[in-house]
Amino acid sequence: MIERIRRCRPDLMALLGYVLLSVAYLWPLVRCFGTAMAGDGFDRYVFQWTNWWVTEALSQGQSPYHTDMIFYPQGVALHFLSFSWLNTFVWWPLQALIGNLAAYNFTVWWSWPLAGFGAYLLGREMFDDRRAAFVTGLIYAFYPYHFAQRNHLNLLSIQWIPFSLLFLIRAVRHGRLLDGFLSGIFFAFSGLSSWHHLTLSGMLAGLWFLYAWLTERDAWSGRAWRGLLVLMVTTAVLTGPFLAPLVWEQFANPAGQDPYLGKERETQTDLVAYLIPNLYNPLWGEAAAPVHRRFLRNKDHAVALGYVPLALLVYGLFHWQKDRRIRFWLIGLLIFWLLALGPFPRINGRPYPGIPLPYQMVGWSFPVRSLRNPERFNIIVGLCLSLVAGVSIARVLSGLSNRRAAVASVVLSALVLLEYWSWPFPTRPPDIPTGYQQIADQVGEFAIVDLPISNDLSKRYMYYQTMHHRPTVTGHVSRPPADVYAFIDSNGLLQGMRREGRLSSEGNSQADLAGLAEAGVRYLVVHQEQLSDEELGALKAYLPTQPFYTDDQLFIYPTGAVTER
């Protein structure tokens, strides 16, 4: 036992290194774990809401895949909402111990040290050099595209992908059932963090299996099939209860929510985005910003490869024939990079639709279409780049003395961290208006509607719902059904606010409020900071009633008689 711990000590020290670096890298988040929320975009509110909604639904014994808490009164199916099940199940017990915000922030933070450690272990397996493997983990964990997903809890949870591939490789090469079981667990963890990650890790795993079958199958264990069988069964058992309702919904209700948005011609990666400095770097990010503003998709989604990793990539290209360890990762990097470019290239913001790319050959297939955005292939680009760089570093270090190799690995680590330094990690206070407590304290069952209405503001209103617990007429789902706005569009006041952002000139305030009251909507919650003085004045003049509650953030209007508390 002591000898086993001693052998694991370098790996535990590597894990500790990733933990400490992740604390430093995300220090603006760490120092306010319990008082501010990770991220700076509207999408982060949706993941807070899904955490709350899952616990509400399961505690009441109902399916989390349908709700009338948003898009009241008809409700909406949630099969294709961006659930991050694993993070929710981690958040659930943690929030009882350390609070909602700290628990949510932990599920954001832990992806960095675990991503680094997973890539480190995979690198060590591939080229048996811990120093080179440590740099591999740094490149994968701190690659700017990871930071770019700071508002998307599901997409930033990239930490399980290298673990799943590591134990797949071991299961095939050694035929151990335990490796197959662990690989299945980590594939399931990827899927339960984001179905996109299960697709991406599955594609990379399939590519590796094909490559390995062509190049090394004679050296495989005769029991490799048993490990693969255990892997597939484990993955299916763990993901099946969550995945089956989505599959059933797709077949039973094909006219419902569309899992494919068909935006691959808008969401590909600009070729120049790979070559410019890191947008988020405090030293030279401002210099890169004007170039980023030319891009359609990559305005705030940096995918900068970094000049040190690029130099290591070039070095690897010159030695690919001599070093078989690098070949698969070069192939994977090329394939996923081409897929990330989409159906045609965009270069410095300009599209070239007349130049077809390989995406057009596979974009129709289920795995590729289910990702919706070609840009998401950059998650695997980052992993393959880190392994290519790791092999190159291992090759360089093998020709140096131990002392010089140690110095070189430290210098390379520092240069990678400098290039990938993204600072500060954004946080925002929760800032739920105090007026919602007035609504929460009301007796009876009723709904509210927040004004003004927009897709982004509806995400914030969903987060406010986690405090007041009342159904709301607005809402957000990633793939809205065609009739999801039917109730809103049947009301003159709400229709004008949603479609035009202002009151309709042909509205009838008495009829509009009566229709809302009849449907069980008791209050209009007007967010005055989201309206101009002119728009707010017009709304006040339009409504025939006085506010039930006012403060410097909200005007709350009753749609009918207010029930006494």
Coordinates of C-alpha atoms in Angstrom, one line a residue:
M1 CA 0.0 0.0 0.0
I2 CA 2.8 2.4 0.9
E3 CA 4.7 1.5 -2.2
R4 CA 1.5 2.2 -4.3
I5 CA 1.1 5.6 -2.7
R6 CA 4.8 6.4 -3.3
R7 CA 4.3 5.5 -7.0
C8 CA 1.3 7.8 -7.2
R9 CA 3.0 10.7 -5.5
P10 CA 4.1 12.4 -8.7
D11 CA 0.6 12.2 -10.1
L12 CA -0.9 13.6 -6.9
M13 CA 1.6 16.4 -7.0
A14 CA 0.5 17.1 -10.6
L15 CA -3.1 17.2 -9.5
L16 CA -2.2 19.6 -6.7
G17 CA -0.5 21.8 -9.2
Y18 CA -3.6 22.0 -11.4
V19 CA -5.7 22.8 -8.3
L20 CA -3.4 25.6 -7.2
L21 CA -3.1 27.0 -10.8
S22 CA -6.9 26.8 -11.2
V23 CA -7.4 28.7 -7.9
A24 CA -5.0 31.4 -9.1
Y25 CA -6.5 31.5 -12.7
L26 CA -10.0 31.8 -11.4
W27 CA -9.2 33.8 -8.3
P28 CA -11.8 36.5 -9.0
L29 CA -14.4 33.7 -8.8
V30 CA -12.8 31.8 -5.9
R31 CA -12.6 34.9 -3.6
C32 CA -16.4 35.5 -4.0
F33 CA -17.6 31.9 -4.2
G34 CA -20.6 32.6 -2.0
T35 CA -21.5 36.1 -3.0
A36 CA -21.3 36.3 -6.8
M37 CA -22.2 34.1 -9.7
A38 CA -19.7 32.8 -12.3
G39 CA -20.0 34.3 -15.7
D40 CA -21.2 37.5 -17.4
G41 CA -23.8 36.4 -19.9
F42 CA -27.5 35.6 -19.8
D43 CA -27.1 31.9 -20.4
R44 CA -25.7 31.3 -16.9
Y45 CA -29.2 32.1 -15.5
V46 CA -30.6 29.2 -17.4
F47 CA -28.3 26.7 -15.6
Q48 CA -29.2 28.2 -12.3
W49 CA -32.9 27.7 -13.2
T50 CA -32.4 24.1 -14.4
N51 CA -30.7 23.3 -11.1
W52 CA -33.7 24.7 -9.2
W53 CA -36.3 23.1 -11.5
V54 CA -34.8 19.6 -11.4
T55 CA -34.8 19.6 -7.6
E56 CA -38.4 21.0 -7.6
A57 CA -39.7 18.5 -10.1
L58 CA -38.0 15.4 -8.5
S59 CA -39.0 16.4 -5.0
Q60 CA -42.6 16.6 -6.2
G61 CA -42.4 13.3 -8.0
Q62 CA -43.0 14.7 -11.5
S63 CA -41.0 14.6 -14.7
P64 CA -38.5 17.4 -15.2
Y65 CA -39.1 17.2 -18.9
H66 CA -42.3 19.3 -18.9
T67 CA -43.2 22.4 -17.0
D68 CA -45.8 25.2 -16.8
M69 CA -43.6 27.3 -14.6
I70 CA -42.4 29.0 -17.8
F71 CA -44.5 29.9 -20.8
Y72 CA -47.5 29.8 -18.5
P73 CA -50.3 28.8 -19.0
Q74 CA -49.7 26.2 -21.7
G75 CA -46.2 25.3 -20.5
V76 CA -43.4 23.8 -22.6
A77 CA -41.5 20.5 -23.1
L78 CA -37.9 20.6 -21.8
H79 CA -36.5 17.5 -23.5
F80 CA -34.0 19.6 -25.4
L81 CA -33.2 22.2 -22.7
S82 CA -29.5 22.3 -21.8
F83 CA -29.6 20.2 -18.7
S84 CA -26.2 19.4 -17.1
W85 CA -27.4 16.5 -15.0
L86 CA -24.1 15.6 -13.4
N87 CA -23.4 19.2 -12.3
T88 CA -26.9 19.4 -10.9
F89 CA -26.5 16.3 -8.9
V90 CA -23.2 17.6 -7.5
W91 CA -24.8 21.0 -6.8
W92 CA -27.8 19.6 -5.1
P93 CA -26.1 18.3 -1.9
L94 CA -23.5 21.0 -1.9
Q95 CA -26.0 23.8 -1.9
A96 CA -27.4 22.5 1.3
L97 CA -23.9 22.7 2.9
I98 CA -22.4 25.8 1.4
G99 CA -25.2 27.7 -0.3
N100 CA -26.6 27.9 -3.9
L101 CA -24.0 30.3 -5.3
A102 CA -20.9 28.6 -3.9
A103 CA -22.2 25.2 -5.0
Y104 CA -22.9 26.5 -8.5
N105 CA -19.5 28.2 -8.7
F106 CA -17.8 25.0 -7.6
T107 CA -19.3 23.1 -10.6
V108 CA -17.8 25.8 -12.8
W109 CA -14.4 25.9 -11.1
W110 CA -13.7 22.1 -10.9
S111 CA -13.7 21.6 -14.6
W112 CA -10.3 23.3 -14.8
P113 CA -8.2 21.2 -12.5
L114 CA -9.9 18.0 -13.5
A115 CA -9.5 18.8 -17.2
G116 CA -5.8 19.4 -16.7
F117 CA -5.4 16.2 -14.7
G118 CA -7.3 14.1 -17.2
A119 CA -5.2 15.3 -20.1
Y120 CA -2.0 14.8 -18.0
L121 CA -2.9 11.2 -17.3
L122 CA -3.7 10.6 -21.0
G123 CA -0.5 12.2 -22.0
R124 CA 1.5 10.1 -19.6
E125 CA -0.2 7.0 -21.0
M126 CA 0.7 8.1 -24.6
F127 CA 4.4 9.1 -24.1
D128 CA 5.4 8.2 -20.6
D129 CA 6.9 11.6 -19.6
R130 CA 5.3 13.3 -16.7
R131 CA 6.9 16.7 -17.4
A132 CA 5.6 16.8 -20.9
A133 CA 2.3 15.4 -19.7
F134 CA 2.0 18.3 -17.3
V135 CA 2.3 20.8 -20.1
T136 CA -0.3 18.8 -22.0
G137 CA -2.8 19.2 -19.2
L138 CA -2.1 23.0 -19.0
I139 CA -2.8 23.4 -22.7
Y140 CA -6.1 21.4 -22.6
A141 CA -7.4 23.0 -19.4
F142 CA -6.4 26.6 -20.1
Y143 CA -7.1 26.7 -23.8
P144 CA -9.0 29.9 -24.4
Y145 CA -12.1 28.2 -25.8
H146 CA -12.6 26.6 -22.4
F147 CA -12.8 30.1 -20.9
A148 CA -15.1 31.2 -23.7
Q149 CA -17.8 28.8 -22.4
R150 CA -17.8 30.4 -19.0
N151 CA -21.6 31.1 -19.2
H152 CA -22.4 27.6 -20.4
L153 CA -22.1 25.1 -17.5
N154 CA -22.7 22.2 -19.9
L155 CA -20.1 23.1 -22.5
L156 CA -17.3 24.1 -20.1
S157 CA -17.5 20.7 -18.4
I158 CA -14.8 19.2 -20.7
Q159 CA -13.0 17.4 -17.8
W160 CA -14.3 13.9 -18.5
I161 CA -13.4 13.6 -22.1
P162 CA -9.7 12.7 -21.6
F163 CA -10.5 10.2 -18.8
S164 CA -13.0 8.4 -21.1
L165 CA -10.4 8.0 -23.8
L166 CA -7.6 7.1 -21.4
F167 CA -9.5 4.1 -20.0
L168 CA -10.8 3.1 -23.5
I169 CA -7.2 2.8 -24.7
R170 CA -6.3 0.8 -21.7
A171 CA -9.3 -1.5 -22.0
V172 CA -8.5 -2.3 -25.6
R173 CA -4.8 -2.7 -25.2
H174 CA -4.9 -4.7 -21.9
G175 CA -8.4 -6.2 -21.9
R176 CA -9.1 -5.3 -18.3
L177 CA -12.7 -5.2 -17.3
L178 CA -12.1 -2.4 -14.8
D179 CA -10.7 -0.2 -17.5
G180 CA -13.8 -0.8 -19.6
F181 CA -16.0 0.0 -16.6
L182 CA -14.1 3.2 -15.8
S183 CA -14.2 4.3 -19.4
G184 CA -18.0 3.7 -19.4
I185 CA -18.4 5.8 -16.3
F186 CA -16.4 8.7 -17.8
F187 CA -18.3 8.6 -21.1
A188 CA -21.5 8.7 -19.1
F189 CA -20.1 11.6 -17.0
S190 CA -19.4 13.5 -20.3
G191 CA -23.0 12.8 -21.5
L192 CA -24.6 13.7 -18.2
S193 CA -22.6 17.0 -18.2
S194 CA -23.5 17.7 -21.9
W195 CA -24.9 15.5 -24.6
H196 CA -22.7 17.4 -27.0
H197 CA -19.6 16.1 -25.0
L198 CA -20.8 12.5 -25.3
T199 CA -21.1 13.0 -29.1
L200 CA -17.7 14.6 -29.3
S201 CA -15.9 12.1 -27.1
G202 CA -17.7 9.3 -29.0
M203 CA -16.5 10.6 -32.3
L204 CA -12.9 10.9 -31.0
A205 CA -13.0 7.5 -29.5
G206 CA -14.4 6.0 -32.7
L207 CA -11.6 7.7 -34.7
W208 CA -9.0 6.3 -32.3
F209 CA -10.5 2.8 -32.5
L210 CA -10.4 2.8 -36.3
Y211 CA -6.8 4.1 -36.3
A212 CA -5.6 1.6 -33.7
W213 CA -7.4 -1.3 -35.4
L214 CA -5.5 -0.4 -38.6
T215 CA -2.1 0.1 -36.9
E216 CA -1.8 -2.0 -33.8
R217 CA -4.6 -4.6 -33.5
D218 CA -2.0 -7.4 -33.5
A219 CA -0.8 -6.2 -30.1
W220 CA -4.3 -5.9 -28.6
S221 CA -5.4 -8.2 -25.8
G222 CA -7.5 -11.1 -26.8
R223 CA -10.0 -10.0 -24.2
A224 CA -10.3 -6.5 -25.6
W225 CA -13.9 -7.2 -26.7
R226 CA -14.9 -7.8 -23.0
G227 CA -13.6 -4.4 -22.0
L228 CA -15.5 -2.8 -24.8
L229 CA -18.7 -4.6 -23.9
V230 CA -18.4 -3.5 -20.3
L231 CA -17.8 0.1 -21.5
M232 CA -20.9 0.2 -23.7
V233 CA -23.2 -1.5 -21.0
T234 CA -21.9 0.9 -18.3
T235 CA -22.5 4.0 -20.5
A236 CA -25.9 2.8 -21.5
V237 CA -27.1 2.0 -18.0
L238 CA -25.9 5.3 -16.6
T239 CA -27.2 7.6 -19.5
G240 CA -30.2 5.5 -20.6
P241 CA -32.7 6.9 -18.0
F242 CA -31.9 10.5 -19.1
L243 CA -31.4 9.9 -22.8
A244 CA -34.4 7.6 -23.4
P245 CA -37.0 10.5 -22.9
L246 CA -35.2 12.6 -25.6
V247 CA -35.2 9.7 -28.1
W248 CA -38.8 8.9 -27.4
E249 CA -39.8 12.6 -27.8
Q250 CA -38.0 12.8 -31.1
F251 CA -39.8 9.8 -32.5
A252 CA -43.2 10.3 -30.9
N253 CA -43.4 14.0 -31.5
P254 CA -41.4 14.8 -34.6
A255 CA -43.2 18.1 -35.1
G256 CA -42.2 19.3 -31.6
Q257 CA -38.9 20.8 -30.6
D258 CA -36.3 20.6 -33.4
P259 CA -33.0 19.3 -32.0
Y260 CA -31.2 20.8 -35.0
L261 CA -31.1 24.6 -35.5
G262 CA -29.5 24.5 -38.9
K263 CA -27.1 27.4 -38.1
E264 CA -23.9 25.7 -39.3
R265 CA -23.5 28.4 -41.9
E266 CA -23.3 31.1 -39.2
T267 CA -21.6 29.3 -36.3
Q268 CA -18.4 28.0 -37.8
T269 CA -14.9 29.2 -36.7
D270 CA -13.2 32.0 -38.5
L271 CA -9.8 30.8 -39.7
V272 CA -8.0 33.9 -38.5
A273 CA -9.3 33.4 -34.9
Y274 CA -6.9 30.5 -34.5
L275 CA -3.8 32.7 -35.3
I276 CA -4.4 35.9 -33.3
P277 CA -3.5 36.4 -29.7
N278 CA -5.8 35.4 -26.9
L279 CA -8.7 37.9 -26.7
Y280 CA -9.1 37.5 -22.9
N281 CA -5.4 38.1 -22.1
P282 CA -5.0 41.3 -20.0
L283 CA -1.7 42.2 -21.7
W284 CA -2.6 41.9 -25.4
G285 CA -6.3 41.1 -25.5
E286 CA -7.2 44.7 -26.5
A287 CA -4.9 44.5 -29.5
A288 CA -6.8 41.4 -30.6
A289 CA -10.3 42.8 -30.0
P290 CA -10.6 44.9 -33.3
V291 CA -9.9 41.7 -35.3
H292 CA -12.5 39.7 -33.2
R293 CA -15.1 42.3 -34.0
R294 CA -14.9 41.4 -37.6
F295 CA -16.0 37.8 -36.9
L296 CA -19.5 36.6 -37.1
R297 CA -19.3 33.9 -34.4
N298 CA -16.0 34.4 -32.7
K299 CA -16.5 38.0 -31.4
D300 CA -16.4 36.7 -27.9
H301 CA -15.5 33.0 -28.4
A302 CA -11.7 33.0 -28.6
V303 CA -10.1 29.9 -30.1
A304 CA -6.5 31.2 -30.2
L305 CA -4.1 28.2 -30.4
G306 CA -1.2 30.2 -28.9
Y307 CA 2.2 30.6 -30.5
V308 CA 4.0 28.2 -28.2
P309 CA 1.6 25.3 -28.9
L310 CA 1.7 26.3 -32.6
A311 CA 5.5 26.1 -32.6
L312 CA 5.3 22.7 -30.9
L313 CA 2.7 21.6 -33.6
V314 CA 5.1 22.7 -36.4
Y315 CA 7.9 20.7 -34.7
G316 CA 5.7 17.7 -34.5
L317 CA 4.8 18.0 -38.2
F318 CA 8.5 17.7 -39.0
H319 CA 8.9 14.5 -37.0
W320 CA 5.6 12.7 -37.6
Q321 CA 7.2 10.0 -39.7
K322 CA 9.9 9.2 -37.1
D323 CA 7.5 9.3 -34.0
R324 CA 4.4 7.2 -34.3
R325 CA 3.1 8.5 -30.9
I326 CA 2.1 11.8 -32.6
R327 CA 0.4 10.5 -35.7
F328 CA -3.1 9.9 -34.4
W329 CA -3.2 13.2 -32.6
L330 CA -2.1 15.0 -35.8
I331 CA -4.9 13.2 -37.7
G332 CA -7.4 14.0 -35.0
L333 CA -6.4 17.7 -34.9
L334 CA -6.7 18.0 -38.7
I335 CA -10.1 16.3 -38.8
F336 CA -11.7 18.2 -36.0
W337 CA -10.2 21.5 -37.0
L338 CA -11.6 21.1 -40.5
L339 CA -15.0 20.3 -39.0
A340 CA -14.8 23.4 -36.8
L341 CA -14.4 25.5 -39.9
G342 CA -18.0 24.5 -41.0
P343 CA -19.4 24.0 -44.5
F344 CA -17.3 26.8 -46.0
P345 CA -14.4 29.0 -44.6
R346 CA -14.8 32.4 -43.1
I347 CA -11.5 34.3 -43.2
N348 CA -11.2 37.6 -41.2
G349 CA -15.0 37.9 -41.1
R350 CA -15.6 37.3 -44.8
P351 CA -17.4 34.2 -45.9
Y352 CA -16.3 32.1 -48.9
P353 CA -19.4 29.9 -49.7
G354 CA -17.9 28.8 -53.0
I355 CA -15.1 26.8 -51.3
P356 CA -16.7 23.6 -49.9
L357 CA -15.1 22.0 -46.8
P358 CA -15.4 18.4 -45.5
Y359 CA -18.2 19.5 -43.1
Q360 CA -20.6 19.4 -46.1
M361 CA -19.9 15.7 -46.5
V362 CA -20.8 14.8 -43.0
G363 CA -23.0 17.7 -41.8
W364 CA -26.2 15.7 -42.6
S365 CA -25.3 12.9 -40.1
F366 CA -26.9 12.7 -36.7
P367 CA -23.7 13.1 -34.6
V368 CA -22.6 16.2 -36.5
R369 CA -26.1 17.8 -36.7
S370 CA -26.8 17.2 -33.1
L371 CA -23.9 19.5 -32.1
R372 CA -25.7 22.4 -33.9
N373 CA -22.6 24.6 -34.0
P374 CA -19.4 23.6 -35.9
E375 CA -17.5 25.8 -33.5
R376 CA -18.0 23.2 -30.7
F377 CA -15.5 20.9 -32.4
N378 CA -12.9 23.2 -30.9
I379 CA -13.2 21.3 -27.7
I380 CA -11.6 18.3 -29.4
V381 CA -9.2 20.6 -31.3
G382 CA -7.9 21.7 -27.9
L383 CA -7.4 18.1 -26.6
C384 CA -5.6 17.0 -29.8
L385 CA -3.5 20.1 -29.8
S386 CA -2.4 19.4 -26.2
L387 CA -1.4 15.8 -27.1
V388 CA 0.5 16.9 -30.2
A389 CA 2.4 19.5 -28.1
G390 CA 3.0 16.9 -25.4
V391 CA 4.6 14.5 -27.8
S392 CA 6.8 17.2 -29.2
I393 CA 7.9 18.3 -25.7
A394 CA 8.6 14.7 -24.7
R395 CA 10.8 14.4 -27.8
V396 CA 12.7 17.6 -27.0
L397 CA 13.2 16.7 -23.3
S398 CA 14.5 13.2 -24.1
G399 CA 17.6 14.8 -25.6
L400 CA 18.3 16.9 -22.5
S401 CA 19.9 16.2 -19.2
N402 CA 17.4 15.9 -16.2
R403 CA 18.3 19.4 -15.0
R404 CA 17.9 21.1 -18.4
A405 CA 14.7 19.1 -19.0
A406 CA 13.2 20.3 -15.8
V407 CA 14.1 23.9 -16.6
A408 CA 12.7 23.5 -20.1
S409 CA 9.4 22.1 -18.9
V410 CA 9.0 24.9 -16.3
V411 CA 9.7 27.5 -19.0
L412 CA 7.3 25.9 -21.4
S413 CA 4.6 25.7 -18.7
A414 CA 5.1 29.4 -17.9
L415 CA 4.9 30.4 -21.6
V416 CA 1.7 28.4 -22.1
L417 CA 0.1 29.9 -19.0
L418 CA 1.2 33.4 -20.1
E419 CA -0.4 33.0 -23.6
Y420 CA -3.5 31.4 -22.3
W421 CA -3.9 33.8 -19.3
S422 CA -7.5 35.0 -19.4
W423 CA -8.2 37.6 -16.8
P424 CA -10.2 38.5 -14.9
F425 CA -12.7 35.7 -14.7
P426 CA -16.0 37.5 -14.8
T427 CA -18.5 37.3 -11.9
R428 CA -21.7 39.2 -11.2
P429 CA -23.8 39.6 -8.0
P430 CA -27.1 37.7 -8.0
D431 CA -29.0 40.9 -7.7
I432 CA -32.6 39.6 -7.5
P433 CA -34.9 42.6 -7.0
T434 CA -36.3 42.8 -3.5
G435 CA -39.8 43.4 -4.9
Y436 CA -40.1 39.7 -5.8
Q437 CA -40.4 39.0 -2.1
Q438 CA -43.7 40.8 -2.2
I439 CA -44.9 38.4 -4.8
A440 CA -43.5 35.3 -3.0
D441 CA -45.4 36.3 0.1
Q442 CA -48.8 36.5 -1.6
V443 CA -51.3 33.7 -0.9
G444 CA -52.9 31.5 -3.5
E445 CA -51.8 30.2 -6.8
F446 CA -51.2 32.7 -9.6
A447 CA -48.7 33.6 -12.3
I448 CA -46.8 36.7 -13.2
V449 CA -45.5 38.3 -16.4
D450 CA -42.2 40.3 -16.6
L451 CA -41.9 43.2 -18.9
P452 CA -40.2 44.0 -21.2
I453 CA -40.0 40.7 -23.1
S454 CA -36.9 39.5 -24.9
N455 CA -35.1 36.2 -25.2
D456 CA -32.2 37.2 -23.1
L457 CA -34.2 39.0 -20.4
S458 CA -36.5 35.9 -20.2
K459 CA -33.4 33.9 -19.1
R460 CA -32.8 36.4 -16.2
Y461 CA -36.5 36.3 -15.3
M462 CA -36.2 32.5 -15.0
Y463 CA -33.5 33.0 -12.4
Y464 CA -35.7 35.4 -10.5
Q465 CA -38.3 32.6 -10.4
T466 CA -36.0 30.5 -8.2
M467 CA -36.7 33.1 -5.5
H468 CA -40.4 33.9 -6.0
H469 CA -41.5 30.4 -7.1
R470 CA -44.5 31.6 -9.2
P471 CA -45.2 30.6 -12.8
T472 CA -44.2 33.1 -15.4
V473 CA -45.6 33.8 -18.8
T474 CA -42.2 34.3 -20.4
G475 CA -39.3 31.8 -20.6
H476 CA -36.6 30.3 -22.7
V477 CA -35.8 27.0 -24.3
S478 CA -33.0 26.3 -26.7
R479 CA -35.3 25.0 -29.4
P480 CA -38.7 26.6 -28.9
P481 CA -41.8 24.8 -30.4
A482 CA -43.7 26.7 -33.0
D483 CA -46.7 27.5 -30.6
V484 CA -44.7 28.4 -27.5
Y485 CA -45.6 32.1 -27.8
A486 CA -49.3 31.4 -28.5
F487 CA -50.6 32.8 -25.3
I488 CA -48.3 35.9 -25.4
D489 CA -49.3 36.6 -29.0
S490 CA -53.0 36.3 -28.1
N491 CA -52.7 39.3 -25.8
G492 CA -52.3 42.7 -27.4
L493 CA -50.0 44.2 -24.7
L494 CA -47.7 41.2 -24.6
Q495 CA -47.6 40.7 -28.3
G496 CA -46.4 44.2 -28.9
M497 CA -43.8 44.0 -26.2
R498 CA -42.4 40.7 -27.6
R499 CA -42.5 41.5 -31.3
E500 CA -41.7 45.2 -31.3
G501 CA -40.3 45.9 -27.9
R502 CA -43.0 48.5 -27.2
L503 CA -46.8 48.9 -26.8
S504 CA -49.0 48.3 -29.7
S505 CA -50.8 51.3 -31.0
E506 CA -54.0 49.4 -31.3
G507 CA -54.0 47.9 -27.8
N508 CA -56.9 47.8 -25.4
S509 CA -55.6 47.9 -21.8
Q510 CA -58.8 46.8 -20.2
A511 CA -59.2 43.8 -22.4
D512 CA -55.5 42.9 -22.1
L513 CA -55.5 42.9 -18.3
A514 CA -58.8 41.1 -18.2
G515 CA -57.4 38.4 -20.4
L516 CA -54.4 38.0 -18.2
A517 CA -56.4 37.9 -15.0
E518 CA -58.7 35.3 -16.4
A519 CA -55.8 33.1 -17.2
G520 CA -54.5 33.3 -13.7
V521 CA -51.8 36.0 -14.2
R522 CA -52.1 38.3 -11.2
Y523 CA -49.2 40.7 -11.7
L524 CA -47.3 42.6 -14.4
V525 CA -43.7 43.1 -13.2
V526 CA -42.2 46.1 -15.0
H527 CA -38.4 46.4 -14.9
Q528 CA -37.9 50.1 -15.3
E529 CA -34.1 50.0 -15.9
Q530 CA -34.8 48.0 -19.1
L531 CA -37.1 50.7 -20.5
S532 CA -36.4 54.2 -21.7
D533 CA -38.1 57.1 -19.9
E534 CA -40.4 57.4 -23.0
E535 CA -41.3 53.7 -23.0
L536 CA -41.9 53.6 -19.3
G537 CA -44.1 56.7 -19.4
A538 CA -46.1 55.2 -22.3
L539 CA -46.6 52.0 -20.3
K540 CA -47.7 53.8 -17.2
A541 CA -50.2 55.8 -19.2
Y542 CA -51.5 52.7 -20.9
L543 CA -52.2 50.7 -17.7
P544 CA -55.5 51.7 -16.0
T545 CA -54.4 50.7 -12.5
Q546 CA -51.9 52.0 -9.9
P547 CA -48.9 49.9 -9.0
F548 CA -49.2 47.4 -6.2
Y549 CA -45.6 47.9 -5.4
T550 CA -42.8 50.3 -6.5
D551 CA -39.1 50.7 -5.8
D552 CA -36.1 51.9 -7.8
Q553 CA -36.1 48.7 -9.8
L554 CA -39.7 47.5 -10.2
F555 CA -43.2 48.6 -10.8
I556 CA -45.6 45.8 -10.0
Y557 CA -49.1 46.2 -11.4
P558 CA -52.1 44.0 -10.6
T559 CA -54.1 42.7 -13.5
G560 CA -57.3 42.7 -11.3
A561 CA -58.3 43.0 -7.7
V562 CA -55.4 42.2 -5.4
T563 CA -56.0 39.3 -3.0
E564 CA -55.3 40.3 0.6
R565 CA -52.5 38.6 2.3

